[in-house]
Amino acid sequence: RQSIQQTYDLTRYLEHQLHALAATYLNYLGPPFNEPDFDPPRLIGAEAVPSATVDFQLWRSLNDNARLAANYQAYSHLLCYLRTMDGATPTAMPTLRHSLAHFRASLQGLLGSIAGIMASLGYPLPPPVPDGTPTPNSHFLRKMDDFWLLKELQTWLWRSAKDFNRLRKRVPPSAVMLHLETRGF
Amino acid sequence: AQRHSQQDSHTQYAQLGKDVTIQCGSVDRGAVVTWTANNTDLDASHLNGSWLVLRHVDLSHSGQYSCYEGSSWHLKYRVNLKVGTPPKEPVLMCRSNNYPNGFYCSWHLPSPTYIPDSFNITVKHDSKEIVCEKDASPKNRCYIRYLHLFSTKKYKVTLTVTNALGRNSTTISFDEFAIVKPDPPENVVAKPIPNNPRRLLVTWQYPSTWPDPDSFPLKFFLRYRPLIIDYWQHVELSDGTSHIITDAYAGKEYIIQVAAKDNEIGTWSDWSVAVHATPWTEEPKHLTTEAQGTETTTSSTSAFVVPSTTKMYDSERQAN
């Protein structure tokens, strides 16, 4: 459970990091993207970004494996998108590029942490994500995709925090230890 | 002459401060009629032929107006005049105090209209309309169940208010997480801790409206101050539902309140009900026997030996 707590703490740290990063990035995108009430339609490009939205009852009934797998797959996808965001940020904005790189590295850490928990609980990792990030055919559509990517990331981190809260309470430490022993640790 | 009053009653609305004309039903404009207001005759100055004209009406003009044909005193027309105002833009607020089950929206008008208003609310999410279940009471509130969680799409709520004199509406849009605001913590209790003159133990409970503390734990904010000082001290607690205040002023009565917030999303609750407590203070020690002779003692009910100087007092008490 210790590693679930650490993963939860990492999620909170990422959430905090993203809060600042998103504000900076949206300001870089400029109006209307940085306006609080901006509520654009979600176009095809952005539809491919894995959505955190989930049916309430379904989410409640997810077992631990499915809950972790959903997180793992989402961040695998989101990391691919983040890399495309990197390319779009002008070299003239080193601070933003640095923040993006730092955030991406932390997110990679979260992915590794989730994989670790899944392994320790004996769950198979979901298949790797095919890199199918669509390239928008206009600068404005690119910005729209980035807007939705940041929003999804924020929402996924909230969802993950709730998922790990649930797991912390439900996964007894012995379950983790038992599995490690059977794997000869 | 006997007035014949068989006539079904009509309702007419008039806007506060405006002029209003009431026709005597289908009676000819030139006919001779008499008008009464709440059965009191109105003088001819208000008449324009058979029409009744009221200038700059106010609320006191509301009432029952009846029109009688001049010669036969036959009731030709009766109307209930209701003076009011068109609705101003309503104030609409949505909040989730039992996340993730759902959220409620409540509304009110910034000023009364004095006439019946009807409200219609529509809730849209991801271009789908969601049912807002009206509460039996209070009437100006309805409840929306979350069908989906962790949505990036905003909720859009439109409230339209209509009455006989006009219509108005307001629209708000918000993210799922922005409106999460728990109710205040409940059963806040503060107690002194024996033998600790500077400590107070504060305990509280999750608001009973918060449905799933395991998945959605709350963090808490505690504020406390001595009654005599107007400056709050604060402490944020991310786990648990108790706290020991360790820096209380000895012997001073404290006022304590707690607020709650979801760990990641939404805003802080209102402050809980205030509770009062005073840290433990040592019982005043009584003089030992050596010091008796030099000090008079007040009567004491404590278990210590009663000083000899009070013997005379005891014998008098036994005599009574």
PDB file of C-alpha atoms in Angstrom, chain B residues 141-282:
ATOM      1  CA  ARG B 141     -34.414  24.066  -6.412  1.00  0.00           C
ATOM      2  CA  CYS B 142     -33.798  20.957  -8.490  1.00  0.00           C
ATOM      3  CA  TYR B 143     -31.326  18.096  -8.496  1.00  0.00           C
ATOM      4  CA  ILE B 144     -29.183  16.618 -11.270  1.00  0.00           C
ATOM      5  CA  ARG B 145     -27.607  13.152 -10.989  1.00  0.00           C
ATOM      6  CA  TYR B 146     -24.151  12.668 -12.424  1.00  0.00           C
ATOM      7  CA  LEU B 147     -24.374  10.083 -15.124  1.00  0.00           C
ATOM      8  CA  HIS B 148     -20.719  10.463 -15.967  1.00  0.00           C
ATOM      9  CA  LEU B 149     -17.747  11.451 -13.859  1.00  0.00           C
ATOM     10  CA  PHE B 150     -14.479  13.153 -14.693  1.00  0.00           C
ATOM     11  CA  SER B 151     -15.926  14.976 -17.638  1.00  0.00           C
ATOM     12  CA  THR B 152     -14.011  17.738 -19.399  1.00  0.00           C
ATOM     13  CA  LYS B 153     -17.198  19.073 -20.969  1.00  0.00           C
ATOM     14  CA  LYS B 154     -18.861  21.958 -19.192  1.00  0.00           C
ATOM     15  CA  TYR B 155     -22.375  21.863 -17.809  1.00  0.00           C
ATOM     16  CA  LYS B 156     -24.657  24.590 -19.146  1.00  0.00           C
ATOM     17  CA  VAL B 157     -27.716  25.539 -17.083  1.00  0.00           C
ATOM     18  CA  THR B 158     -30.343  27.971 -18.351  1.00  0.00           C
ATOM     19  CA  LEU B 159     -33.124  29.292 -16.138  1.00  0.00           C
ATOM     20  CA  THR B 160     -36.065  31.135 -17.672  1.00  0.00           C
ATOM     21  CA  VAL B 161     -38.606  32.974 -15.537  1.00  0.00           C
ATOM     22  CA  THR B 162     -41.916  34.099 -16.986  1.00  0.00           C
ATOM     23  CA  ASN B 163     -44.889  35.986 -15.663  1.00  0.00           C
ATOM     24  CA  ALA B 164     -47.813  37.819 -17.213  1.00  0.00           C
ATOM     25  CA  LEU B 165     -45.759  40.978 -17.637  1.00  0.00           C
ATOM     26  CA  GLY B 166     -42.576  39.596 -19.138  1.00  0.00           C
ATOM     27  CA  ARG B 167     -39.813  37.049 -19.171  1.00  0.00           C
ATOM     28  CA  ASN B 168     -36.150  36.904 -18.293  1.00  0.00           C
ATOM     29  CA  SER B 169     -33.419  34.296 -18.172  1.00  0.00           C
ATOM     30  CA  THR B 170     -29.883  33.572 -17.099  1.00  0.00           C
ATOM     31  CA  THR B 171     -27.340  30.980 -18.159  1.00  0.00           C
ATOM     32  CA  ILE B 172     -24.306  29.681 -16.294  1.00  0.00           C
ATOM     33  CA  SER B 173     -21.728  27.150 -17.423  1.00  0.00           C
ATOM     34  CA  PHE B 174     -19.222  25.376 -15.255  1.00  0.00           C
ATOM     35  CA  ASP B 175     -16.910  22.428 -15.049  1.00  0.00           C
ATOM     36  CA  GLU B 176     -17.947  19.384 -13.041  1.00  0.00           C
ATOM     37  CA  PHE B 177     -15.282  20.005 -10.426  1.00  0.00           C
ATOM     38  CA  ALA B 178     -15.731  23.722  -9.994  1.00  0.00           C
ATOM     39  CA  ILE B 179     -19.035  23.434  -8.120  1.00  0.00           C
ATOM     40  CA  VAL B 180     -17.972  20.800  -5.597  1.00  0.00           C
ATOM     41  CA  LYS B 181     -18.425  22.317  -2.160  1.00  0.00           C
ATOM     42  CA  PRO B 182     -19.045  19.996   0.800  1.00  0.00           C
ATOM     43  CA  ASP B 183     -21.329  20.890   3.683  1.00  0.00           C
ATOM     44  CA  PRO B 184     -19.549  21.906   6.888  1.00  0.00           C
ATOM     45  CA  PRO B 185     -18.174  19.181   9.175  1.00  0.00           C
ATOM     46  CA  GLU B 186     -20.630  17.950  11.797  1.00  0.00           C
ATOM     47  CA  ASN B 187     -20.573  17.194  15.529  1.00  0.00           C
ATOM     48  CA  VAL B 188     -17.576  19.392  16.237  1.00  0.00           C
ATOM     49  CA  VAL B 189     -16.503  18.832  19.862  1.00  0.00           C
ATOM     50  CA  ALA B 190     -13.680  20.527  21.756  1.00  0.00           C
ATOM     51  CA  LYS B 191     -12.485  19.280  25.130  1.00  0.00           C
ATOM     52  CA  PRO B 192      -9.731  20.159  27.561  1.00  0.00           C
ATOM     53  CA  ILE B 193      -7.055  17.502  28.088  1.00  0.00           C
ATOM     54  CA  PRO B 194      -6.484  16.789  31.802  1.00  0.00           C
ATOM     55  CA  ASN B 195      -3.103  17.919  33.102  1.00  0.00           C
ATOM     56  CA  ASN B 196      -2.444  19.898  29.907  1.00  0.00           C
ATOM     57  CA  PRO B 197      -3.133  23.571  30.518  1.00  0.00           C
ATOM     58  CA  ARG B 198      -2.282  24.574  26.936  1.00  0.00           C
ATOM     59  CA  ARG B 199      -4.050  21.853  24.975  1.00  0.00           C
ATOM     60  CA  LEU B 200      -7.490  21.283  23.560  1.00  0.00           C
ATOM     61  CA  LEU B 201      -8.691  18.146  21.766  1.00  0.00           C
ATOM     62  CA  VAL B 202     -10.983  18.925  18.824  1.00  0.00           C
ATOM     63  CA  THR B 203     -12.955  16.173  17.049  1.00  0.00           C
ATOM     64  CA  TRP B 204     -15.523  16.336  14.252  1.00  0.00           C
ATOM     65  CA  GLN B 205     -17.243  14.175  11.674  1.00  0.00           C
ATOM     66  CA  TYR B 206     -17.597  14.163   7.911  1.00  0.00           C
ATOM     67  CA  PRO B 207     -20.736  15.989   6.736  1.00  0.00           C
ATOM     68  CA  SER B 208     -23.438  13.354   6.546  1.00  0.00           C
ATOM     69  CA  THR B 209     -24.248  14.500   3.006  1.00  0.00           C
ATOM     70  CA  TRP B 210     -20.779  13.433   1.733  1.00  0.00           C
ATOM     71  CA  PRO B 211     -21.440   9.999   0.271  1.00  0.00           C
ATOM     72  CA  ASP B 212     -18.052   8.306  -0.348  1.00  0.00           C
ATOM     73  CA  PRO B 213     -15.259   9.394   1.971  1.00  0.00           C
ATOM     74  CA  ASP B 214     -13.056   6.479   0.900  1.00  0.00           C
ATOM     75  CA  SER B 215     -12.782   7.510  -2.729  1.00  0.00           C
ATOM     76  CA  PHE B 216     -13.340  11.178  -2.094  1.00  0.00           C
ATOM     77  CA  PRO B 217     -11.612  11.980   1.197  1.00  0.00           C
ATOM     78  CA  LEU B 218     -11.950  15.465   2.579  1.00  0.00           C
ATOM     79  CA  LYS B 219      -9.283  17.633   4.050  1.00  0.00           C
ATOM     80  CA  PHE B 220     -10.101  20.032   6.847  1.00  0.00           C
ATOM     81  CA  PHE B 221      -9.277  23.541   7.938  1.00  0.00           C
ATOM     82  CA  LEU B 222      -9.481  24.352  11.607  1.00  0.00           C
ATOM     83  CA  ARG B 223      -9.518  27.850  12.994  1.00  0.00           C
ATOM     84  CA  TYR B 224      -9.401  28.807  16.657  1.00  0.00           C
ATOM     85  CA  ARG B 225      -8.909  31.880  18.807  1.00  0.00           C
ATOM     86  CA  PRO B 226      -9.393  32.948  22.398  1.00  0.00           C
ATOM     87  CA  LEU B 227     -12.675  34.792  22.811  1.00  0.00           C
ATOM     88  CA  ILE B 228     -10.796  37.855  23.959  1.00  0.00           C
ATOM     89  CA  ILE B 229      -8.610  38.073  20.863  1.00  0.00           C
ATOM     90  CA  ASP B 230      -9.935  38.860  17.408  1.00  0.00           C
ATOM     91  CA  TYR B 231      -7.220  36.987  15.506  1.00  0.00           C
ATOM     92  CA  TRP B 232      -7.798  33.477  14.206  1.00  0.00           C
ATOM     93  CA  GLN B 233      -5.115  30.838  14.124  1.00  0.00           C
ATOM     94  CA  HIS B 234      -5.464  28.261  11.335  1.00  0.00           C
ATOM     95  CA  VAL B 235      -4.272  24.749  10.709  1.00  0.00           C
ATOM     96  CA  GLU B 236      -4.906  22.580   7.617  1.00  0.00           C
ATOM     97  CA  LEU B 237      -5.295  18.837   8.154  1.00  0.00           C
ATOM     98  CA  SER B 238      -5.233  16.434   5.255  1.00  0.00           C
ATOM     99  CA  ASP B 239      -6.109  13.314   7.160  1.00  0.00           C
ATOM    100  CA  GLY B 240      -8.288  12.316  10.041  1.00  0.00           C
ATOM    101  CA  THR B 241     -11.078  14.033  11.941  1.00  0.00           C
ATOM    102  CA  SER B 242      -9.365  15.216  15.109  1.00  0.00           C
ATOM    103  CA  HIS B 243      -6.642  17.596  16.149  1.00  0.00           C
ATOM    104  CA  ILE B 244      -4.920  18.656  19.345  1.00  0.00           C
ATOM    105  CA  ILE B 245      -4.385  22.365  19.749  1.00  0.00           C
ATOM    106  CA  THR B 246      -1.108  22.622  21.642  1.00  0.00           C
ATOM    107  CA  ASP B 247      -0.588  26.360  21.880  1.00  0.00           C
ATOM    108  CA  ALA B 248      -3.730  27.486  23.674  1.00  0.00           C
ATOM    109  CA  TYR B 249      -3.437  30.228  26.261  1.00  0.00           C
ATOM    110  CA  ALA B 250      -3.881  28.672  29.669  1.00  0.00           C
ATOM    111  CA  GLY B 251      -7.260  29.329  31.214  1.00  0.00           C
ATOM    112  CA  LYS B 252      -8.674  31.262  28.263  1.00  0.00           C
ATOM    113  CA  GLU B 253     -11.970  30.259  26.640  1.00  0.00           C
ATOM    114  CA  TYR B 254     -11.548  29.387  22.973  1.00  0.00           C
ATOM    115  CA  ILE B 255     -13.900  29.468  20.000  1.00  0.00           C
ATOM    116  CA  ILE B 256     -13.229  26.799  17.363  1.00  0.00           C
ATOM    117  CA  GLN B 257     -14.624  26.108  13.859  1.00  0.00           C
ATOM    118  CA  VAL B 258     -13.811  23.584  11.111  1.00  0.00           C
ATOM    119  CA  ALA B 259     -14.283  23.675   7.314  1.00  0.00           C
ATOM    120  CA  ALA B 260     -13.949  20.886   4.741  1.00  0.00           C
ATOM    121  CA  LYS B 261     -12.867  20.519   1.117  1.00  0.00           C
ATOM    122  CA  ASP B 262     -12.349  17.660  -1.292  1.00  0.00           C
ATOM    123  CA  ASN B 263      -8.678  16.812  -1.413  1.00  0.00           C
ATOM    124  CA  GLU B 264      -8.295  17.746  -5.067  1.00  0.00           C
ATOM    125  CA  ILE B 265     -11.293  19.571  -6.410  1.00  0.00           C
ATOM    126  CA  GLY B 266     -13.829  22.266  -5.658  1.00  0.00           C
ATOM    127  CA  THR B 267     -13.961  24.825  -2.869  1.00  0.00           C
ATOM    128  CA  TRP B 268     -14.038  24.958   0.906  1.00  0.00           C
ATOM    129  CA  SER B 269     -17.269  24.424   2.781  1.00  0.00           C
ATOM    130  CA  ASP B 270     -18.709  27.102   5.001  1.00  0.00           C
ATOM    131  CA  TRP B 271     -17.396  27.089   8.563  1.00  0.00           C
ATOM    132  CA  SER B 272     -18.954  24.646  10.947  1.00  0.00           C
ATOM    133  CA  VAL B 273     -20.983  25.692  13.933  1.00  0.00           C
ATOM    134  CA  ALA B 274     -18.639  27.314  16.461  1.00  0.00           C
ATOM    135  CA  VAL B 275     -17.795  25.412  19.630  1.00  0.00           C
ATOM    136  CA  HIS B 276     -16.259  26.767  22.812  1.00  0.00           C
ATOM    137  CA  ALA B 277     -13.802  25.192  25.223  1.00  0.00           C
ATOM    138  CA  THR B 278     -11.310  26.235  27.883  1.00  0.00           C
ATOM    139  CA  PRO B 279      -8.067  24.360  28.447  1.00  0.00           C
ATOM    140  CA  TRP B 280      -7.655  22.309  31.623  1.00  0.00           C
ATOM    141  CA  THR B 281      -6.643  24.368  34.658  1.00  0.00           C
ATOM    142  CA  GLU B 282      -5.163  23.060  37.870  1.00  0.00           C
TER     143      GLU B 282
END
